Amino acid sequence: MPQLLSEHACFGGVQRFYQHDAQAIGLPMKFSVYFPPGHEGKQLPVLFYLAGLTCTEETFMTKAGAQRVAAELGIILVAPDTSPRGAGVPGETDSWDFGVGAGFYVDATQEPWSRRYRMESYILELRALVMQEFGADPARCGIFGHSMGGHGALTLALRHPELFRSVSAFAPIAAPSRCPWGEKAFGGYLGADRAAWAAHDATELVSNGPVRFPQGILVDQGLADKFLPDQLNPDAFEAACRAAGQPLELRRHEGYDHGYYFISSFVEDHLRFHHRQLG
């Protein structure tokens, strides 16, 4: 059973923060869970949120304001940390966009990262733990995220559609093989062979596979986002979805930037989107 670190009453439910020994990482990892009112003894739908660069398991729960809607809809919310902590890998704290706080939701194949930086396996491990320990319904599990976490949500859903029934994203790094953030992360974690990158690139996954989410994918993008021109590539993802026949609703919002003021403005739409698909 995970160790309970703290809990807080919230919209009639409870916000909890946990730590557990993660087998995939080989280190303790923290995560947060919001339980809506009346969750005891019920198999409820569950929605995993993957945060962006420099964030932690606390960021979404404290900034997005999602608990009010989750309480109304009866959805469990889960937010993991964004990387291992205390791995002791040389250079892991040198950059804000690589290493600590920047695991990119992939399993590293390159030394010295491959032993601890196994975030894809960790998210799947955490999913199994949530189903086992907290009674969430494995048949009603969705995933969403922001920026690096939007990349993670899209790619994990596309790679594991049998585990995630719905997917959405805020300002995702939608074609990481084509942007500086992705090139740095993939080069460091996965190596120089770009063919290996395609399996973790949402645009490439949509282009090279069957339609995995016929019910649709939701993406929101702020047009005042300073990272839009060089890092995010939503147009490439939109074009790939169109060519593949993958339904996508890409909403572009004038005046909104990359931060949590943007996310909090539209998070209700995302929870209702997932609720419709998860039932």
PDB file of N, CA and C in Angstrom, residues 33-99:
ATOM      1  N   VAL A  33      -3.697  11.934  -5.708  1.00  0.00           N
ATOM      2  CA  VAL A  33      -4.994  11.385  -6.117  1.00  0.00           C
ATOM      3  C   VAL A  33      -6.099  12.255  -5.524  1.00  0.00           C
ATOM      4  N   TYR A  34      -7.058  12.645  -6.363  1.00  0.00           N
ATOM      5  CA  TYR A  34      -8.277  13.261  -5.861  1.00  0.00           C
ATOM      6  C   TYR A  34      -9.401  12.238  -5.934  1.00  0.00           C
ATOM      7  N   PHE A  35     -10.050  12.020  -4.787  1.00  0.00           N
ATOM      8  CA  PHE A  35     -11.193  11.117  -4.698  1.00  0.00           C
ATOM      9  C   PHE A  35     -12.460  11.954  -4.568  1.00  0.00           C
ATOM     10  N   PRO A  36     -13.430  11.770  -5.455  1.00  0.00           N
ATOM     11  CA  PRO A  36     -14.662  12.554  -5.366  1.00  0.00           C
ATOM     12  C   PRO A  36     -15.532  12.090  -4.201  1.00  0.00           C
ATOM     13  N   PRO A  37     -16.545  12.850  -3.830  1.00  0.00           N
ATOM     14  CA  PRO A  37     -17.434  12.440  -2.743  1.00  0.00           C
ATOM     15  C   PRO A  37     -18.076  11.081  -3.026  1.00  0.00           C
ATOM     16  N   GLY A  38     -18.196  10.283  -1.987  1.00  0.00           N
ATOM     17  CA  GLY A  38     -18.873   8.999  -2.110  1.00  0.00           C
ATOM     18  C   GLY A  38     -18.115   7.951  -2.892  1.00  0.00           C
ATOM     19  N   HIS A  39     -16.786   8.051  -2.922  1.00  0.00           N
ATOM     20  CA  HIS A  39     -16.007   7.109  -3.723  1.00  0.00           C
ATOM     21  C   HIS A  39     -15.859   5.741  -3.066  1.00  0.00           C
ATOM     22  N   GLU A  40     -16.039   5.688  -1.764  1.00  0.00           N
ATOM     23  CA  GLU A  40     -15.782   4.440  -1.056  1.00  0.00           C
ATOM     24  C   GLU A  40     -16.678   3.316  -1.560  1.00  0.00           C
ATOM     25  N   GLY A  41     -16.069   2.186  -1.854  1.00  0.00           N
ATOM     26  CA  GLY A  41     -16.817   1.011  -2.263  1.00  0.00           C
ATOM     27  C   GLY A  41     -17.339   1.027  -3.681  1.00  0.00           C
ATOM     28  N   LYS A  42     -16.902   2.005  -4.478  1.00  0.00           N
ATOM     29  CA  LYS A  42     -17.377   2.102  -5.862  1.00  0.00           C
ATOM     30  C   LYS A  42     -16.208   1.965  -6.834  1.00  0.00           C
ATOM     31  N   GLN A  43     -16.485   1.409  -8.004  1.00  0.00           N
ATOM     32  CA  GLN A  43     -15.515   1.407  -9.102  1.00  0.00           C
ATOM     33  C   GLN A  43     -15.801   2.619  -9.973  1.00  0.00           C
ATOM     34  N   LEU A  44     -14.991   3.648  -9.819  1.00  0.00           N
ATOM     35  CA  LEU A  44     -15.221   4.901 -10.521  1.00  0.00           C
ATOM     36  C   LEU A  44     -14.268   5.057 -11.700  1.00  0.00           C
ATOM     37  N   PRO A  45     -14.644   5.851 -12.693  1.00  0.00           N
ATOM     38  CA  PRO A  45     -13.704   6.173 -13.762  1.00  0.00           C
ATOM     39  C   PRO A  45     -12.520   6.941 -13.215  1.00  0.00           C
ATOM     40  N   VAL A  46     -11.386   6.808 -13.874  1.00  0.00           N
ATOM     41  CA  VAL A  46     -10.159   7.445 -13.404  1.00  0.00           C
ATOM     42  C   VAL A  46      -9.475   8.138 -14.571  1.00  0.00           C
ATOM     43  N   LEU A  47      -8.921   9.311 -14.277  1.00  0.00           N
ATOM     44  CA  LEU A  47      -8.275  10.129 -15.292  1.00  0.00           C
ATOM     45  C   LEU A  47      -6.869  10.476 -14.816  1.00  0.00           C
ATOM     46  N   PHE A  48      -5.866  10.060 -15.592  1.00  0.00           N
ATOM     47  CA  PHE A  48      -4.472  10.356 -15.281  1.00  0.00           C
ATOM     48  C   PHE A  48      -4.057  11.650 -15.974  1.00  0.00           C
ATOM     49  N   TYR A  49      -3.385  12.516 -15.225  1.00  0.00           N
ATOM     50  CA  TYR A  49      -2.880  13.778 -15.780  1.00  0.00           C
ATOM     51  C   TYR A  49      -1.358  13.770 -15.710  1.00  0.00           C
ATOM     52  N   LEU A  50      -0.708  14.027 -16.848  1.00  0.00           N
ATOM     53  CA  LEU A  50       0.747  14.090 -16.923  1.00  0.00           C
ATOM     54  C   LEU A  50       1.174  15.543 -17.066  1.00  0.00           C
ATOM     55  N   ALA A  51       1.979  16.015 -16.143  1.00  0.00           N
ATOM     56  CA  ALA A  51       2.386  17.414 -16.112  1.00  0.00           C
ATOM     57  C   ALA A  51       3.591  17.667 -17.006  1.00  0.00           C
ATOM     58  N   GLY A  52       3.931  18.941 -17.147  1.00  0.00           N
ATOM     59  CA  GLY A  52       4.979  19.371 -18.060  1.00  0.00           C
ATOM     60  C   GLY A  52       6.325  19.559 -17.388  1.00  0.00           C
ATOM     61  N   LEU A  53       7.247  20.106 -18.150  1.00  0.00           N
ATOM     62  CA  LEU A  53       8.614  20.322 -17.703  1.00  0.00           C
ATOM     63  C   LEU A  53       8.659  21.120 -16.402  1.00  0.00           C
ATOM     64  N   THR A  54       9.509  20.685 -15.484  1.00  0.00           N
ATOM     65  CA  THR A  54       9.783  21.289 -14.170  1.00  0.00           C
ATOM     66  C   THR A  54       8.665  21.058 -13.160  1.00  0.00           C
ATOM     67  N   CYS A  55       7.567  20.430 -13.541  1.00  0.00           N
ATOM     68  CA  CYS A  55       6.429  20.255 -12.634  1.00  0.00           C
ATOM     69  C   CYS A  55       6.607  19.013 -11.766  1.00  0.00           C
ATOM     70  N   THR A  56       5.687  18.855 -10.810  1.00  0.00           N
ATOM     71  CA  THR A  56       5.683  17.702  -9.907  1.00  0.00           C
ATOM     72  C   THR A  56       4.272  17.144  -9.817  1.00  0.00           C
ATOM     73  N   GLU A  57       4.103  16.186  -8.917  1.00  0.00           N
ATOM     74  CA  GLU A  57       2.779  15.603  -8.680  1.00  0.00           C
ATOM     75  C   GLU A  57       1.814  16.600  -8.050  1.00  0.00           C
ATOM     76  N   GLU A  58       2.313  17.725  -7.563  1.00  0.00           N
ATOM     77  CA  GLU A  58       1.458  18.716  -6.913  1.00  0.00           C
ATOM     78  C   GLU A  58       0.897  19.748  -7.885  1.00  0.00           C
ATOM     79  N   THR A  59       1.578  19.987  -9.007  1.00  0.00           N
ATOM     80  CA  THR A  59       1.296  21.158  -9.829  1.00  0.00           C
ATOM     81  C   THR A  59      -0.148  21.211 -10.299  1.00  0.00           C
ATOM     82  N   PHE A  60      -0.616  20.151 -10.924  1.00  0.00           N
ATOM     83  CA  PHE A  60      -1.969  20.137 -11.468  1.00  0.00           C
ATOM     84  C   PHE A  60      -3.007  20.269 -10.366  1.00  0.00           C
ATOM     85  N   MET A  61      -2.804  19.548  -9.279  1.00  0.00           N
ATOM     86  CA  MET A  61      -3.814  19.533  -8.222  1.00  0.00           C
ATOM     87  C   MET A  61      -3.949  20.888  -7.544  1.00  0.00           C
ATOM     88  N   THR A  62      -2.868  21.654  -7.475  1.00  0.00           N
ATOM     89  CA  THR A  62      -2.924  22.950  -6.801  1.00  0.00           C
ATOM     90  C   THR A  62      -3.258  24.103  -7.736  1.00  0.00           C
ATOM     91  N   LYS A  63      -3.078  23.936  -9.047  1.00  0.00           N
ATOM     92  CA  LYS A  63      -3.214  25.070  -9.963  1.00  0.00           C
ATOM     93  C   LYS A  63      -4.383  24.988 -10.936  1.00  0.00           C
ATOM     94  N   ALA A  64      -4.841  23.790 -11.279  1.00  0.00           N
ATOM     95  CA  ALA A  64      -5.783  23.661 -12.396  1.00  0.00           C
ATOM     96  C   ALA A  64      -7.242  23.860 -11.992  1.00  0.00           C
ATOM     97  N   GLY A  65      -7.576  23.635 -10.722  1.00  0.00           N
ATOM     98  CA  GLY A  65      -8.958  23.760 -10.291  1.00  0.00           C
ATOM     99  C   GLY A  65      -9.870  22.678 -10.817  1.00  0.00           C
ATOM    100  N   ALA A  66      -9.323  21.496 -11.029  1.00  0.00           N
ATOM    101  CA  ALA A  66     -10.100  20.410 -11.644  1.00  0.00           C
ATOM    102  C   ALA A  66     -10.979  19.658 -10.656  1.00  0.00           C
ATOM    103  N   GLN A  67     -10.688  19.763  -9.368  1.00  0.00           N
ATOM    104  CA  GLN A  67     -11.404  18.941  -8.393  1.00  0.00           C
ATOM    105  C   GLN A  67     -12.891  19.258  -8.346  1.00  0.00           C
ATOM    106  N   ARG A  68     -13.263  20.509  -8.540  1.00  0.00           N
ATOM    107  CA  ARG A  68     -14.692  20.871  -8.488  1.00  0.00           C
ATOM    108  C   ARG A  68     -15.488  20.064  -9.508  1.00  0.00           C
ATOM    109  N   VAL A  69     -14.970  19.956 -10.732  1.00  0.00           N
ATOM    110  CA  VAL A  69     -15.672  19.240 -11.790  1.00  0.00           C
ATOM    111  C   VAL A  69     -15.574  17.733 -11.565  1.00  0.00           C
ATOM    112  N   ALA A  70     -14.408  17.262 -11.111  1.00  0.00           N
ATOM    113  CA  ALA A  70     -14.254  15.828 -10.819  1.00  0.00           C
ATOM    114  C   ALA A  70     -15.222  15.396  -9.727  1.00  0.00           C
ATOM    115  N   ALA A  71     -15.459  16.270  -8.742  1.00  0.00           N
ATOM    116  CA  ALA A  71     -16.416  15.951  -7.681  1.00  0.00           C
ATOM    117  C   ALA A  71     -17.824  15.817  -8.243  1.00  0.00           C
ATOM    118  N   GLU A  72     -18.181  16.717  -9.144  1.00  0.00           N
ATOM    119  CA  GLU A  72     -19.515  16.661  -9.754  1.00  0.00           C
ATOM    120  C   GLU A  72     -19.699  15.408 -10.597  1.00  0.00           C
ATOM    121  N   LEU A  73     -18.676  15.063 -11.375  1.00  0.00           N
ATOM    122  CA  LEU A  73     -18.789  13.964 -12.334  1.00  0.00           C
ATOM    123  C   LEU A  73     -18.470  12.604 -11.732  1.00  0.00           C
ATOM    124  N   GLY A  74     -17.870  12.575 -10.547  1.00  0.00           N
ATOM    125  CA  GLY A  74     -17.511  11.302  -9.939  1.00  0.00           C
ATOM    126  C   GLY A  74     -16.313  10.648 -10.595  1.00  0.00           C
ATOM    127  N   ILE A  75     -15.267  11.441 -10.854  1.00  0.00           N
ATOM    128  CA  ILE A  75     -14.044  10.959 -11.501  1.00  0.00           C
ATOM    129  C   ILE A  75     -12.883  11.035 -10.515  1.00  0.00           C
ATOM    130  N   ILE A  76     -12.099   9.970 -10.425  1.00  0.00           N
ATOM    131  CA  ILE A  76     -10.839   9.990  -9.682  1.00  0.00           C
ATOM    132  C   ILE A  76      -9.776  10.638 -10.570  1.00  0.00           C
ATOM    133  N   LEU A  77      -9.003  11.567 -10.008  1.00  0.00           N
ATOM    134  CA  LEU A  77      -7.897  12.197 -10.722  1.00  0.00           C
ATOM    135  C   LEU A  77      -6.575  11.722 -10.128  1.00  0.00           C
ATOM    136  N   VAL A  78      -5.620  11.388 -11.000  1.00  0.00           N
ATOM    137  CA  VAL A  78      -4.299  10.927 -10.557  1.00  0.00           C
ATOM    138  C   VAL A  78      -3.231  11.727 -11.282  1.00  0.00           C
ATOM    139  N   ALA A  79      -2.249  12.224 -10.539  1.00  0.00           N
ATOM    140  CA  ALA A  79      -1.139  12.968 -11.154  1.00  0.00           C
ATOM    141  C   ALA A  79       0.188  12.447 -10.608  1.00  0.00           C
ATOM    142  N   PRO A  80       1.018  11.847 -11.448  1.00  0.00           N
ATOM    143  CA  PRO A  80       2.345  11.398 -11.012  1.00  0.00           C
ATOM    144  C   PRO A  80       3.369  12.528 -11.081  1.00  0.00           C
ATOM    145  N   ASP A  81       4.533  12.285 -10.527  1.00  0.00           N
ATOM    146  CA  ASP A  81       5.670  13.183 -10.712  1.00  0.00           C
ATOM    147  C   ASP A  81       6.159  13.072 -12.154  1.00  0.00           C
ATOM    148  N   THR A  82       7.039  13.982 -12.542  1.00  0.00           N
ATOM    149  CA  THR A  82       7.469  14.073 -13.945  1.00  0.00           C
ATOM    150  C   THR A  82       8.809  13.404 -14.222  1.00  0.00           C
ATOM    151  N   SER A  83       9.462  12.891 -13.203  1.00  0.00           N
ATOM    152  CA  SER A  83      10.750  12.207 -13.397  1.00  0.00           C
ATOM    153  C   SER A  83      11.126  11.514 -12.098  1.00  0.00           C
ATOM    154  N   PRO A  84      12.129  10.643 -12.139  1.00  0.00           N
ATOM    155  CA  PRO A  84      12.706  10.169 -10.885  1.00  0.00           C
ATOM    156  C   PRO A  84      13.309  11.333 -10.094  1.00  0.00           C
ATOM    157  N   ARG A  85      13.404  11.154  -8.796  1.00  0.00           N
ATOM    158  CA  ARG A  85      14.066  12.119  -7.915  1.00  0.00           C
ATOM    159  C   ARG A  85      15.137  11.385  -7.119  1.00  0.00           C
ATOM    160  N   GLY A  86      16.333  11.970  -7.060  1.00  0.00           N
ATOM    161  CA  GLY A  86      17.409  11.367  -6.304  1.00  0.00           C
ATOM    162  C   GLY A  86      18.070  10.193  -6.979  1.00  0.00           C
ATOM    163  N   ALA A  87      17.990  10.140  -8.296  1.00  0.00           N
ATOM    164  CA  ALA A  87      18.609   9.022  -9.027  1.00  0.00           C
ATOM    165  C   ALA A  87      20.133   9.103  -9.013  1.00  0.00           C
ATOM    166  N   GLY A  88      20.672  10.304  -8.828  1.00  0.00           N
ATOM    167  CA  GLY A  88      22.124  10.465  -8.777  1.00  0.00           C
ATOM    168  C   GLY A  88      22.817  10.301 -10.109  1.00  0.00           C
ATOM    169  N   VAL A  89      22.082  10.509 -11.202  1.00  0.00           N
ATOM    170  CA  VAL A  89      22.698  10.405 -12.526  1.00  0.00           C
ATOM    171  C   VAL A  89      23.508  11.672 -12.791  1.00  0.00           C
ATOM    172  N   PRO A  90      24.772  11.553 -13.171  1.00  0.00           N
ATOM    173  CA  PRO A  90      25.569  12.752 -13.444  1.00  0.00           C
ATOM    174  C   PRO A  90      24.910  13.634 -14.505  1.00  0.00           C
ATOM    175  N   GLY A  91      24.791  14.899 -14.196  1.00  0.00           N
ATOM    176  CA  GLY A  91      24.220  15.846 -15.145  1.00  0.00           C
ATOM    177  C   GLY A  91      22.718  15.961 -15.116  1.00  0.00           C
ATOM    178  N   GLU A  92      22.029  15.222 -14.222  1.00  0.00           N
ATOM    179  CA  GLU A  92      20.567  15.214 -14.275  1.00  0.00           C
ATOM    180  C   GLU A  92      19.934  16.522 -13.811  1.00  0.00           C
ATOM    181  N   THR A  93      20.697  17.370 -13.139  1.00  0.00           N
ATOM    182  CA  THR A  93      20.167  18.669 -12.714  1.00  0.00           C
ATOM    183  C   THR A  93      20.787  19.836 -13.478  1.00  0.00           C
ATOM    184  N   ASP A  94      21.508  19.556 -14.552  1.00  0.00           N
ATOM    185  CA  ASP A  94      22.189  20.626 -15.281  1.00  0.00           C
ATOM    186  C   ASP A  94      21.243  21.471 -16.118  1.00  0.00           C
ATOM    187  N   SER A  95      20.130  20.885 -16.596  1.00  0.00           N
ATOM    188  CA  SER A  95      19.219  21.570 -17.507  1.00  0.00           C
ATOM    189  C   SER A  95      17.794  21.477 -16.985  1.00  0.00           C
ATOM    190  N   TRP A  96      17.004  22.508 -17.201  1.00  0.00           N
ATOM    191  CA  TRP A  96      15.610  22.479 -16.763  1.00  0.00           C
ATOM    192  C   TRP A  96      14.742  21.634 -17.681  1.00  0.00           C
ATOM    193  N   ASP A  97      15.225  21.368 -18.901  1.00  0.00           N
ATOM    194  CA  ASP A  97      14.414  20.640 -19.878  1.00  0.00           C
ATOM    195  C   ASP A  97      14.963  19.252 -20.192  1.00  0.00           C
ATOM    196  N   PHE A  98      15.811  18.716 -19.309  1.00  0.00           N
ATOM    197  CA  PHE A  98      16.331  17.359 -19.478  1.00  0.00           C
ATOM    198  C   PHE A  98      16.816  16.871 -18.121  1.00  0.00           C
ATOM    199  N   GLY A  99      16.462  15.638 -17.764  1.00  0.00           N
ATOM    200  CA  GLY A  99      16.856  15.105 -16.464  1.00  0.00           C
ATOM    201  C   GLY A  99      15.750  15.298 -15.449  1.00  0.00           C
TER     202      GLY A  99
END
